Amino acid sequence: MDSVPDVVERISLKIEEKGVSVSREKVAGKLNLLISDFGIPLEEAERVVTNELIREYNLSPSSGGGGQVQQREIKEVQPGEWVTIEGKVVSVTEPPSPSIAQTGIIADSSGAIPFVIWAKANAPLLEERSWYRLEAAVVDEYRGVPNVKIHSGTTIVPLDDDRALFPSVVPISDLKPGVGSIRAKFIEEWEPRHERMRQTGILGDESGTIKFVLWNNGEREKLTLNSVYTIYYSSIEEFNGRLSLNLNTGMYIPEEGVDLEVARGTHEASGVIAHLGPGSGLIKRCPVESCNKALSRYNECPIHDIQKEFRWDLRITGVIDNGEEATNVLIQRDVAEALSKMTLEDAISVAENNPLGYDDVLDRMKHAVTGRYVQCRGNDMGGTILVRDCSRAAFDATRHTALLNRAAASPEGDRK
Amino acid sequence: MTETDRQARFRREPARRVFAAELRESRLQFKDGNDEKSPSFVLLPTGDRSNRIFLVGKMTQKDKKGDQNVFFTIRVEDTTGTFFVNAGSYQDEAMRQIRQIEPGGYVAVVGKPTVRTTPDGSVFVSVRAESVTPVDEETFRIWTLDTAEQTLGRLDRFGETEDSVKAREFYTTDTRKYRQIVYDALVRIQP
């Protein structure tokens, strides 16, 4: 957090840059009035005071006079700054709200940043693949991602030259919220959870994996499973601490006849199986090709209505708890069979020959699994670990000795 | 950006590992938030809040109580003391599991700690079970290691976290006493 004196200094410098000297007391006076008498947040107060002084001294907020905002590299701009940048519009997207005229991504050789043109800015819309100079735009932050706001005071200068622009492709593990370019393989496709989603799944490279989403708006092609793509200028968003790549921005180019080694299965959950969800046990799956959704007890598929035929399956949707954190896990048939010591055939026979059917299978599974220490490994699919292998933990005598020593050592004594 | 993605997902409270000797000393129960549905926590003397706990021990007693509203109480012993665990009609899964288990063996319990003041003014800590399953002795020994480790972890952070500062004020916790409890628990599971 900035302190009030920092802000006073920053406002004063900004005014002085424009060739007018201003007293620190005057700035501090205006600022304190807003903060203490009106309870306006410091950030907001800084903007108000700056604009007020600019008006008072008849200065131009943008490039006028001697106070031109210095041109910056996109990589370096920070939220809260007024900047002038030059870059190429690498993508434009439909604005999410009527108060926004256009959104997109602008890039220079140092990096890329989303831009937003407010409807009330009355600014011309930018054209994809063209170069522009944006003078006196404001860098803001939305959901942890910096973006450039084009407002009524921003000057947009189209540039004629088409300079070469090479996006820097980064390893997936280096991606941060914002805009990123990667080279990755489409390794896992998931059922879209929402009608507006066209495709979702996991992309991977040598460094790690990331979830991606392709939304239904726009005429974009779906990815082909197991193909390698170079993806330029996608927006990287963060939800619940997890990154997600939005394929509707930027562009992607498939590479023919190549493969990519993907680092996967790096996720581990160890602890106690603390809970088995209602989706655990014996389930029926939709037989329609490539559907495979779990059917309800009345054999309804959420997409394909009632199915007479179905495929049996056994799974665990549960929670592994290590005392600090509860992790959702989805355990597939072979691992679920081994953990619960019940085969799919056993489960089917219990369900068919027992008045309590499915509930009995689930009860037996809970009886065999809940409260046991396990170590599971698998892929992270947006907060749930899809478990590939799982083993029961064993008593570790070395750990026992180490803990005895740790308990015996008094920390007060160690410090002497 | 879907609505489902935008909503903060429900986060399940982890099950803290605590020895019976420590849970017995817990007295302070508080709510985090003013909502009726806000989670309720018991502050452990070693300085962590627990909405849920996981315990393993020998089931030594089982009693069926109540006439119209039947509920079960069981006693579960670790090497430091006794946990009082109960399950009523709102914990029908745990109740069904308890019905099928006879005392004498080890059980694993996931449940919510609750602090009650009895009519005579004494304070009593019990555990409302979510799940009770029979386990083997090895699970009990692993749980003892796990609980020792997590209790030592809380003691190492004691005085450095907000909850442990609160615990020090409320319980005037003697950290050496809890180190001793951990040590004794570990000694008693020596092969």
Coordinates of C-alpha atoms in Angstrom, one line a residue:
Chain A
M1 CA 0.0 0.0 0.0
D2 CA 1.1 3.5 -0.8
S3 CA 1.3 6.0 2.0
V4 CA -0.2 9.5 1.7
P5 CA 3.3 11.2 1.4
D6 CA 4.2 8.8 -1.5
V7 CA 1.0 9.8 -3.3
V8 CA 1.6 13.5 -2.7
E9 CA 5.1 13.1 -4.1
R10 CA 3.8 11.2 -7.2
I11 CA 1.1 13.7 -7.9
S12 CA 3.5 16.6 -7.5
L13 CA 6.0 15.0 -9.9
K14 CA 3.3 14.4 -12.4
I15 CA 2.3 18.0 -12.4
E16 CA 5.9 19.2 -12.5
E17 CA 6.6 17.0 -15.5
K18 CA 4.1 19.2 -17.3
G19 CA 6.1 22.2 -16.5
V20 CA 4.3 23.7 -13.5
S21 CA 5.6 23.8 -10.0
V22 CA 3.2 22.9 -7.3
S23 CA 3.6 23.0 -3.5
R24 CA 3.5 19.8 -1.7
E25 CA 1.4 21.3 1.1
K26 CA -1.3 22.2 -1.4
V27 CA -1.4 18.7 -2.8
A28 CA -1.4 17.1 0.6
G29 CA -4.2 19.5 1.7
K30 CA -6.4 18.5 -1.2
L31 CA -5.6 14.8 -0.7
N32 CA -6.3 14.8 3.0
L33 CA -9.6 16.6 2.5
L34 CA -10.8 13.8 0.3
I35 CA -9.5 11.0 2.4
S36 CA -10.4 12.1 5.9
D37 CA -13.4 14.3 5.3
F38 CA -15.0 12.4 2.5
G39 CA -13.6 8.9 3.2
I40 CA -12.6 8.4 -0.4
P41 CA -10.0 5.6 -1.0
L42 CA -6.5 6.8 -1.5
E43 CA -6.3 5.5 -5.1
E44 CA -9.5 7.3 -6.1
A45 CA -8.4 10.4 -4.3
E46 CA -5.1 10.4 -6.2
R47 CA -6.9 10.4 -9.5
V48 CA -9.3 13.1 -8.4
V49 CA -6.6 15.4 -7.1
T50 CA -4.4 14.9 -10.2
N51 CA -7.3 15.7 -12.5
E52 CA -8.2 18.7 -10.4
L53 CA -4.7 20.1 -10.6
I54 CA -4.4 19.5 -14.3
R55 CA -7.6 21.5 -14.8
E56 CA -6.5 24.2 -12.4
Y57 CA -3.3 24.8 -14.3
N58 CA -4.9 24.3 -17.6
L59 CA -2.7 21.4 -18.5
S60 CA -3.5 18.8 -21.0
P61 CA -4.0 15.4 -19.5
S62 CA -2.5 13.7 -22.4
S63 CA 0.5 14.5 -24.6
G64 CA 0.1 18.2 -24.6
G65 CA 2.7 20.7 -23.5
G66 CA 6.1 19.6 -22.2
G67 CA 4.5 16.8 -20.2
Q68 CA 4.3 14.0 -22.7
V69 CA 3.8 10.7 -21.1
Q70 CA 6.8 8.7 -22.0
Q71 CA 6.4 5.7 -24.4
R72 CA 6.8 2.4 -22.6
E73 CA 7.3 -1.3 -23.4
I74 CA 4.1 -3.3 -22.8
K75 CA 5.9 -5.7 -20.5
E76 CA 6.8 -3.0 -18.1
V77 CA 3.5 -1.1 -17.5
Q78 CA 1.9 -1.3 -14.1
P79 CA -1.7 -0.9 -12.9
G80 CA -2.4 2.7 -11.9
E81 CA -0.1 4.2 -14.5
W82 CA -0.8 6.5 -17.4
V83 CA 1.1 5.2 -20.4
T84 CA 1.8 5.6 -24.1
I85 CA 2.4 2.4 -25.9
E86 CA 2.9 1.3 -29.5
G87 CA 1.8 -2.1 -30.5
K88 CA 0.0 -4.4 -32.9
V89 CA -3.6 -5.4 -32.3
V90 CA -3.3 -9.2 -32.3
S91 CA -6.9 -10.0 -31.5
V92 CA -10.3 -8.3 -31.0
T93 CA -13.1 -9.9 -29.1
E94 CA -16.8 -9.2 -28.7
P95 CA -17.2 -6.8 -25.8
P96 CA -18.8 -8.5 -22.8
S97 CA -21.1 -5.5 -22.0
P98 CA -22.8 -2.7 -23.8
S99 CA -20.8 -0.1 -21.9
I100 CA -17.7 -1.5 -23.6
A101 CA -17.1 -0.7 -27.3
Q102 CA -14.3 -3.2 -27.9
T103 CA -11.9 -5.5 -26.2
G104 CA -8.8 -7.2 -27.5
I105 CA -5.1 -7.7 -27.1
I106 CA -2.3 -5.4 -28.2
A107 CA 1.3 -6.6 -28.4
D108 CA 4.7 -5.2 -28.9
S109 CA 8.0 -7.2 -29.0
S110 CA 8.2 -7.1 -25.2
G111 CA 4.8 -8.6 -24.4
A112 CA 1.1 -8.2 -24.8
I113 CA -1.8 -6.8 -22.7
P114 CA -5.6 -6.8 -23.0
F115 CA -7.2 -3.5 -24.0
V116 CA -10.6 -2.1 -23.3
I117 CA -12.3 0.8 -25.2
W118 CA -15.2 2.2 -23.2
A119 CA -18.3 3.0 -25.2
K120 CA -18.4 6.5 -23.8
A121 CA -14.9 7.2 -24.9
N122 CA -16.2 7.7 -28.4
A123 CA -13.0 6.3 -29.7
P124 CA -12.6 4.7 -33.1
L125 CA -12.5 0.9 -33.0
L126 CA -9.1 -0.8 -33.6
E127 CA -8.5 -3.1 -36.5
E128 CA -7.0 -6.5 -36.0
R129 CA -3.4 -6.9 -37.3
S130 CA -2.9 -3.1 -37.4
W131 CA -0.3 -1.1 -35.5
Y132 CA -1.3 1.8 -33.2
R133 CA 0.2 4.3 -30.9
L134 CA -2.0 4.8 -27.8
E135 CA -1.2 8.0 -26.0
A136 CA -2.2 8.6 -22.4
A137 CA -4.1 5.3 -21.8
V138 CA -4.6 4.1 -18.3
V139 CA -3.4 0.8 -17.0
D140 CA -6.0 -0.8 -14.8
E141 CA -6.4 -4.2 -13.3
Y142 CA -9.3 -6.6 -13.6
R143 CA -9.3 -9.9 -11.7
G144 CA -5.6 -9.7 -11.2
V145 CA -4.8 -9.1 -14.8
P146 CA -3.4 -5.7 -16.0
N147 CA -5.2 -4.1 -18.9
V148 CA -5.0 -0.9 -20.9
K149 CA -8.1 1.4 -20.8
I150 CA -8.8 3.6 -23.7
H151 CA -10.8 6.6 -22.4
S152 CA -11.9 9.9 -23.9
G153 CA -8.6 11.5 -23.1
T154 CA -6.6 8.8 -25.0
T155 CA -5.2 9.6 -28.4
I156 CA -5.2 6.8 -30.9
V157 CA -2.7 7.2 -33.7
P158 CA -2.8 4.5 -36.5
L159 CA 0.8 3.6 -37.6
D160 CA 1.4 2.7 -41.2
D161 CA 4.4 0.5 -40.9
D162 CA 3.9 -3.2 -40.4
R163 CA 6.8 -4.1 -38.2
A164 CA 7.8 -7.6 -37.5
L165 CA 6.5 -9.0 -34.3
F166 CA 7.7 -12.2 -32.8
P167 CA 5.6 -13.4 -29.8
S168 CA 7.8 -15.0 -27.2
V169 CA 6.5 -18.5 -26.5
V170 CA 6.9 -19.5 -22.9
P171 CA 6.7 -22.8 -21.0
I172 CA 3.3 -23.4 -19.5
S173 CA 4.7 -23.4 -16.0
D174 CA 5.8 -19.8 -16.5
L175 CA 2.3 -18.5 -17.5
K176 CA 0.8 -15.8 -15.4
P177 CA -2.6 -14.1 -15.6
G178 CA -2.6 -11.8 -18.6
V179 CA -1.7 -12.8 -22.1
G180 CA 0.6 -15.6 -23.0
S181 CA 1.9 -17.6 -26.0
I182 CA 2.6 -21.3 -25.7
R183 CA 3.4 -24.4 -27.8
A184 CA 1.4 -27.3 -26.4
K185 CA -0.3 -30.6 -27.0
F186 CA -4.0 -31.1 -26.5
I187 CA -3.9 -34.1 -24.1
E188 CA -7.3 -34.4 -22.5
E189 CA -10.8 -33.5 -23.5
W190 CA -13.5 -32.9 -20.9
E191 CA -17.3 -32.7 -21.2
P192 CA -18.2 -29.0 -21.4
R193 CA -20.0 -28.1 -18.2
H194 CA -21.9 -25.2 -19.8
E195 CA -23.8 -24.8 -23.0
R196 CA -21.7 -21.7 -23.9
M197 CA -18.6 -23.8 -23.9
R198 CA -17.7 -25.4 -27.2
Q199 CA -14.6 -27.3 -26.0
T200 CA -12.6 -27.6 -22.8
G201 CA -9.7 -29.8 -21.6
I202 CA -6.1 -29.8 -20.9
L203 CA -3.1 -28.6 -22.8
G204 CA 0.4 -29.7 -21.9
D205 CA 4.1 -29.1 -22.7
E206 CA 7.4 -30.3 -21.1
S207 CA 6.9 -28.0 -18.1
G208 CA 3.3 -28.7 -17.1
T209 CA -0.4 -28.5 -18.0
I210 CA -3.1 -25.9 -18.2
K211 CA -6.9 -26.0 -18.6
F212 CA -8.3 -24.3 -21.6
V213 CA -11.7 -23.2 -22.7
L214 CA -13.1 -22.4 -26.2
W215 CA -16.4 -20.5 -25.9
N216 CA -19.2 -20.7 -28.3
N217 CA -19.1 -17.1 -29.5
G218 CA -17.1 -16.6 -32.8
E219 CA -16.3 -19.0 -35.5
R220 CA -13.3 -20.7 -34.1
E221 CA -12.2 -24.2 -34.9
K222 CA -12.1 -26.9 -32.3
L223 CA -8.8 -28.4 -31.4
T224 CA -8.0 -32.0 -32.3
L225 CA -7.0 -34.3 -29.5
N226 CA -3.3 -35.3 -29.3
S227 CA -2.3 -32.6 -31.8
V228 CA 0.4 -30.0 -31.1
Y229 CA -0.5 -26.3 -31.4
T230 CA 1.3 -23.0 -31.2
I231 CA -1.0 -20.7 -29.5
Y232 CA -0.3 -17.0 -29.7
Y233 CA -1.7 -14.3 -27.4
S234 CA -4.3 -16.2 -25.5
S235 CA -5.7 -14.5 -22.4
I236 CA -4.7 -16.4 -19.3
E237 CA -7.3 -16.0 -16.6
E238 CA -7.3 -17.1 -13.0
F239 CA -10.2 -18.7 -11.1
N240 CA -9.9 -20.0 -7.6
G241 CA -6.1 -19.8 -7.8
R242 CA -6.0 -21.9 -11.0
L243 CA -5.0 -20.6 -14.4
S244 CA -7.2 -21.1 -17.5
L245 CA -6.4 -20.3 -21.0
N246 CA -9.1 -18.7 -23.2
L247 CA -8.8 -19.8 -26.8
N248 CA -11.2 -17.2 -28.1
T249 CA -8.5 -14.5 -28.0
G250 CA -5.3 -14.8 -29.9
M251 CA -4.8 -17.4 -32.6
Y252 CA -3.7 -21.0 -32.8
I253 CA -1.9 -22.9 -35.5
P254 CA -1.7 -26.7 -35.6
E255 CA 1.6 -28.4 -36.3
E256 CA 1.5 -31.4 -38.6
G257 CA 3.3 -34.6 -37.8
V258 CA 5.0 -33.6 -34.5
D259 CA 4.7 -34.8 -31.0
L260 CA 5.5 -33.2 -27.7
E261 CA 6.6 -34.8 -24.4
V262 CA 4.1 -33.7 -21.7
A263 CA 4.8 -33.4 -18.0
R264 CA 1.8 -34.9 -16.3
G265 CA 0.8 -36.6 -13.2
T266 CA 2.7 -34.2 -11.1
H267 CA -0.2 -33.9 -8.6
E268 CA -0.2 -35.9 -5.5
A269 CA -2.7 -36.1 -2.7
S270 CA -1.9 -38.0 0.5
G271 CA -3.8 -38.3 3.7
V272 CA -7.0 -39.8 4.8
I273 CA -10.0 -40.7 2.7
A274 CA -12.4 -38.5 4.7
H275 CA -15.5 -38.7 2.6
L276 CA -17.1 -40.5 -0.3
G277 CA -19.5 -38.5 -2.3
P278 CA -22.9 -39.7 -3.6
G279 CA -21.4 -40.2 -7.1
S280 CA -19.3 -43.0 -5.7
G281 CA -20.0 -46.7 -6.2
L282 CA -21.7 -48.5 -9.0
I283 CA -22.9 -46.2 -11.8
K284 CA -24.3 -46.6 -15.3
R285 CA -22.8 -44.8 -18.2
C286 CA -24.5 -43.5 -21.4
P287 CA -23.7 -45.8 -24.3
V288 CA -23.9 -43.1 -27.0
E289 CA -20.6 -42.9 -28.7
S290 CA -18.1 -40.5 -27.0
C291 CA -20.8 -39.4 -24.4
N292 CA -20.1 -41.7 -21.5
K293 CA -21.9 -39.5 -19.0
A294 CA -23.2 -41.1 -15.8
L295 CA -26.9 -41.9 -16.1
S296 CA -29.3 -41.1 -13.3
R297 CA -31.0 -44.0 -11.4
Y298 CA -33.8 -43.8 -14.0
N299 CA -31.3 -44.3 -16.8
E300 CA -31.5 -40.7 -18.0
C301 CA -28.5 -39.2 -19.7
P302 CA -28.4 -35.4 -19.3
I303 CA -28.0 -35.0 -23.0
H304 CA -29.4 -38.2 -24.7
D305 CA -32.5 -38.7 -22.6
I306 CA -33.5 -42.2 -21.4
Q307 CA -31.2 -45.0 -22.5
K308 CA -32.3 -48.7 -22.4
E309 CA -28.7 -49.9 -22.8
F310 CA -25.9 -48.8 -20.6
R311 CA -22.4 -49.6 -19.5
W312 CA -21.6 -50.4 -15.8
D313 CA -18.7 -48.6 -14.1
L314 CA -17.3 -48.3 -10.6
R315 CA -15.8 -45.2 -9.2
I316 CA -15.0 -43.1 -6.2
T317 CA -15.7 -39.4 -6.0
G318 CA -14.2 -38.5 -2.6
V319 CA -12.1 -36.3 -0.5
I320 CA -8.5 -36.9 0.6
D321 CA -7.7 -34.9 3.7
N322 CA -4.2 -34.2 5.1
G323 CA -5.3 -32.2 8.1
E324 CA -4.5 -28.9 6.4
E325 CA -6.4 -29.2 3.2
A326 CA -9.2 -31.3 1.7
T327 CA -8.6 -32.3 -1.9
N328 CA -11.4 -33.7 -4.2
V329 CA -10.4 -36.8 -6.0
L330 CA -12.0 -38.9 -8.7
I331 CA -10.8 -42.5 -8.7
Q332 CA -11.4 -44.6 -11.8
R333 CA -12.5 -48.2 -11.9
D334 CA -9.3 -50.2 -11.6
V335 CA -8.0 -48.1 -8.7
A336 CA -11.4 -48.0 -7.0
E337 CA -11.6 -51.8 -7.3
A338 CA -8.2 -52.3 -5.7
L339 CA -8.9 -49.8 -2.8
S340 CA -12.3 -51.1 -2.0
K341 CA -11.4 -54.8 -2.6
M342 CA -14.5 -55.1 -4.7
T343 CA -14.6 -55.8 -8.4
L344 CA -17.1 -54.4 -10.8
E345 CA -18.6 -57.9 -11.2
D346 CA -19.0 -58.1 -7.3
A347 CA -20.7 -54.8 -7.3
I348 CA -23.1 -55.6 -10.1
S349 CA -24.0 -58.8 -8.3
V350 CA -24.6 -57.0 -5.0
A351 CA -26.7 -54.4 -6.8
E352 CA -28.8 -57.0 -8.7
N353 CA -29.3 -59.5 -5.9
N354 CA -29.8 -57.2 -3.0
P355 CA -32.9 -55.1 -2.0
L356 CA -30.7 -52.1 -1.2
G357 CA -28.8 -52.4 -4.4
Y358 CA -26.7 -49.4 -5.1
D359 CA -26.8 -48.1 -1.5
D360 CA -25.4 -51.4 -0.4
V361 CA -22.5 -51.2 -2.8
L362 CA -21.8 -47.6 -1.6
D363 CA -22.0 -48.7 2.0
R364 CA -19.5 -51.5 1.5
M365 CA -17.2 -49.2 -0.3
K366 CA -17.3 -46.6 2.5
H367 CA -16.7 -49.4 5.0
A368 CA -13.6 -50.5 3.1
V369 CA -12.2 -47.1 2.2
T370 CA -13.1 -44.3 4.6
G371 CA -10.6 -43.4 7.3
R372 CA -7.7 -45.1 5.5
Y373 CA -4.4 -43.4 4.8
V374 CA -3.5 -43.4 1.1
Q375 CA -1.1 -41.8 -1.3
C376 CA -2.7 -41.0 -4.7
R377 CA -1.2 -39.5 -7.9
G378 CA -2.9 -38.2 -11.0
N379 CA -3.8 -35.3 -13.1
D380 CA -5.3 -32.1 -11.8
M381 CA -8.5 -31.3 -13.7
G382 CA -9.5 -27.9 -12.4
G383 CA -9.4 -28.6 -8.6
T384 CA -10.2 -32.4 -8.7
I385 CA -7.4 -34.9 -9.0
L386 CA -8.1 -37.6 -11.5
V387 CA -6.3 -40.4 -9.8
R388 CA -4.2 -42.7 -11.9
D389 CA -2.6 -44.8 -9.1
C390 CA -3.1 -45.0 -5.4
S391 CA -1.5 -47.0 -2.6
R392 CA -2.3 -47.6 1.0
A393 CA 0.2 -45.9 3.4
A394 CA 2.2 -48.1 5.8
F395 CA 3.6 -47.4 9.2
D396 CA 7.0 -45.8 8.8
A397 CA 9.5 -46.6 11.6
T398 CA 12.0 -43.9 10.5
R399 CA 9.3 -41.3 10.7
H400 CA 8.4 -42.6 14.2
T401 CA 12.0 -42.1 15.4
A402 CA 12.3 -38.7 13.8
L403 CA 9.1 -37.6 15.5
L404 CA 10.2 -38.9 18.9
N405 CA 13.4 -36.9 18.6
R406 CA 11.4 -33.8 17.5
A407 CA 9.0 -34.1 20.5
A408 CA 11.9 -34.6 22.9
A409 CA 13.9 -31.6 21.7
S410 CA 12.7 -28.6 23.6
P411 CA 12.8 -25.6 21.3
E412 CA 13.5 -23.3 24.2
G413 CA 16.6 -25.5 25.0
D414 CA 17.8 -25.4 21.4
R415 CA 18.0 -21.7 21.3
K416 CA 20.6 -21.5 24.1
Chain B
M1 CA -16.5 -16.8 -18.3
T2 CA -19.3 -18.9 -16.9
E3 CA -21.2 -18.2 -13.8
T4 CA -20.0 -21.5 -12.3
D5 CA -16.4 -20.5 -12.9
R6 CA -17.0 -17.1 -11.4
Q7 CA -18.5 -18.4 -8.2
A8 CA -16.0 -19.1 -5.4
R9 CA -16.2 -22.8 -5.0
F10 CA -17.3 -24.3 -1.7
R11 CA -14.2 -25.2 0.3
R12 CA -14.5 -28.2 2.6
E13 CA -13.0 -27.7 6.0
P14 CA -10.1 -30.0 6.6
A15 CA -10.2 -32.5 9.5
R16 CA -7.6 -31.6 12.1
R17 CA -5.6 -34.3 13.9
V18 CA -5.8 -34.0 17.6
F19 CA -5.1 -36.3 20.6
A20 CA -7.8 -37.0 23.1
A21 CA -5.8 -35.3 25.8
E22 CA -5.8 -32.0 23.9
L23 CA -9.4 -32.1 22.7
R24 CA -10.5 -32.7 26.3
E25 CA -9.0 -29.3 27.2
S26 CA -10.8 -27.4 24.4
R27 CA -13.4 -25.0 25.7
L28 CA -13.8 -22.2 23.2
Q29 CA -16.2 -22.6 20.4
F30 CA -16.9 -19.7 18.0
K31 CA -18.5 -19.0 14.6
D32 CA -16.6 -17.5 11.7
G33 CA -19.2 -15.0 10.4
N34 CA -22.7 -14.0 11.4
D35 CA -24.6 -16.2 9.0
E36 CA -26.7 -19.0 10.3
K37 CA -24.7 -21.3 8.0
S38 CA -21.3 -19.9 8.9
P39 CA -19.0 -22.7 10.1
S40 CA -18.4 -23.2 13.8
F41 CA -15.0 -23.8 15.1
V42 CA -13.5 -25.2 18.3
L43 CA -10.2 -23.5 19.2
L44 CA -7.6 -26.1 20.1
P45 CA -5.2 -25.2 23.0
T46 CA -2.2 -25.7 20.7
G47 CA -3.6 -22.9 18.5
D48 CA -5.6 -24.0 15.5
R49 CA -9.3 -23.8 14.7
S50 CA -11.1 -27.0 14.0
N51 CA -14.4 -27.4 12.3
R52 CA -13.8 -31.0 11.7
I53 CA -11.5 -33.6 13.2
F54 CA -10.2 -37.1 12.3
L55 CA -9.4 -39.6 15.0
V56 CA -8.6 -43.2 15.3
G57 CA -8.7 -45.3 18.4
K58 CA -10.0 -48.4 20.1
M59 CA -13.8 -48.4 20.6
T60 CA -14.3 -49.3 24.2
Q61 CA -18.0 -48.7 24.8
K62 CA -21.2 -48.4 22.8
D63 CA -24.5 -47.2 24.2
K64 CA -27.9 -46.8 22.5
K65 CA -29.8 -43.9 24.0
G66 CA -33.1 -42.1 23.7
D67 CA -36.5 -43.6 23.2
Q68 CA -38.1 -41.8 20.3
N69 CA -35.0 -40.1 19.0
V70 CA -32.5 -42.9 19.1
F71 CA -28.8 -41.9 19.2
F72 CA -25.6 -43.7 19.9
T73 CA -22.7 -42.7 22.0
I74 CA -19.4 -44.5 21.7
R75 CA -16.0 -44.1 23.5
V76 CA -12.9 -44.2 21.5
E77 CA -9.5 -44.4 23.2
D78 CA -6.1 -43.3 21.9
T79 CA -2.9 -43.5 23.9
T80 CA -3.6 -40.2 25.6
G81 CA -7.3 -40.4 26.7
T82 CA -10.9 -40.9 25.6
F83 CA -12.9 -39.3 22.8
F84 CA -16.7 -39.1 23.3
V85 CA -18.3 -39.6 19.9
N86 CA -22.1 -39.6 19.2
A87 CA -24.4 -40.0 16.2
G88 CA -28.1 -39.2 16.1
S89 CA -30.8 -39.2 13.4
Y90 CA -29.1 -36.3 11.7
Q91 CA -26.0 -38.4 11.3
D92 CA -27.8 -41.4 10.0
E93 CA -24.9 -42.7 8.0
A94 CA -22.6 -42.7 11.0
M95 CA -25.4 -44.2 13.1
R96 CA -25.9 -47.0 10.7
Q97 CA -22.2 -47.7 10.7
I98 CA -22.0 -47.7 14.5
R99 CA -24.9 -50.2 14.7
Q100 CA -22.8 -52.7 12.8
I101 CA -19.6 -52.3 14.8
E102 CA -19.0 -54.0 18.2
P103 CA -16.6 -52.5 20.8
G104 CA -13.1 -53.9 21.1
G105 CA -11.6 -53.0 17.7
Y106 CA -10.1 -49.9 16.2
V107 CA -12.3 -47.3 14.5
A108 CA -11.6 -44.3 12.4
V109 CA -14.0 -41.3 13.0
V110 CA -14.5 -38.2 10.9
G111 CA -16.7 -35.7 12.8
K112 CA -17.4 -32.3 14.2
P113 CA -16.2 -31.3 17.6
T114 CA -18.7 -29.5 19.8
V115 CA -18.4 -27.9 23.2
R116 CA -21.3 -28.2 25.6
T117 CA -21.9 -26.9 29.1
T118 CA -23.8 -29.4 31.2
P119 CA -26.5 -28.2 33.6
D120 CA -24.1 -28.6 36.6
G121 CA -21.7 -26.1 34.9
S122 CA -19.0 -28.4 33.7
V123 CA -17.8 -28.2 30.1
F124 CA -17.8 -31.3 27.9
V125 CA -16.3 -31.8 24.5
S126 CA -17.7 -34.4 22.2
V127 CA -17.5 -35.3 18.5
R128 CA -20.6 -35.6 16.3
A129 CA -19.7 -38.3 13.9
E130 CA -20.0 -38.0 10.1
S131 CA -18.4 -41.4 9.5
V132 CA -17.3 -44.3 11.7
T133 CA -15.4 -47.2 10.1
P134 CA -13.6 -50.2 11.5
V135 CA -9.8 -50.1 10.8
D136 CA -6.7 -52.1 11.7
E137 CA -4.1 -51.4 14.2
E138 CA -1.7 -50.2 11.6
T139 CA -4.1 -47.3 10.7
F140 CA -4.1 -46.4 14.4
R141 CA -0.3 -46.3 14.5
I142 CA -0.1 -44.2 11.3
W143 CA -2.8 -41.9 12.8
T144 CA -0.7 -41.5 16.0
L145 CA 2.3 -40.5 13.8
D146 CA 0.2 -38.1 11.8
T147 CA -1.4 -36.5 14.9
A148 CA 2.0 -36.2 16.6
E149 CA 3.4 -34.5 13.6
Q150 CA 0.5 -32.1 13.2
T151 CA 0.4 -31.3 16.9
L152 CA 4.2 -30.6 16.9
G153 CA 3.6 -28.4 13.8
R154 CA 1.0 -26.3 15.7
L155 CA 3.4 -26.1 18.7
D156 CA 6.2 -24.9 16.4
R157 CA 4.0 -22.1 15.1
F158 CA 2.6 -21.3 18.5
G159 CA 2.5 -17.5 19.1
E160 CA 3.1 -16.8 15.4
T161 CA -0.5 -17.3 14.1
E162 CA -3.6 -15.3 15.0
D163 CA -5.4 -18.4 16.3
S164 CA -2.5 -19.4 18.5
V165 CA -2.2 -16.0 20.0
K166 CA -5.9 -16.3 20.8
A167 CA -5.3 -19.8 22.2
R168 CA -2.5 -18.5 24.4
E169 CA -4.8 -15.8 25.8
F170 CA -7.7 -18.1 26.4
Y171 CA -6.0 -21.3 27.6
T172 CA -2.6 -20.0 28.8
T173 CA -1.3 -23.1 27.0
D174 CA 1.8 -24.8 28.4
T175 CA 3.5 -25.9 25.2
R176 CA 5.9 -28.2 27.1
K177 CA 3.0 -30.1 28.5
Y178 CA 1.7 -30.8 24.9
R179 CA 5.2 -31.8 23.7
Q180 CA 5.2 -34.3 26.6
I181 CA 1.7 -35.6 25.5
V182 CA 3.0 -36.1 22.0
Y183 CA 6.2 -37.8 23.2
D184 CA 4.2 -40.2 25.5
A185 CA 1.8 -41.0 22.7
L186 CA 4.7 -41.9 20.4
V187 CA 6.4 -44.0 23.0
R188 CA 3.2 -46.0 23.6
I189 CA 3.0 -47.2 20.0
Q190 CA 6.6 -48.4 19.9
P191 CA 6.7 -51.9 18.5

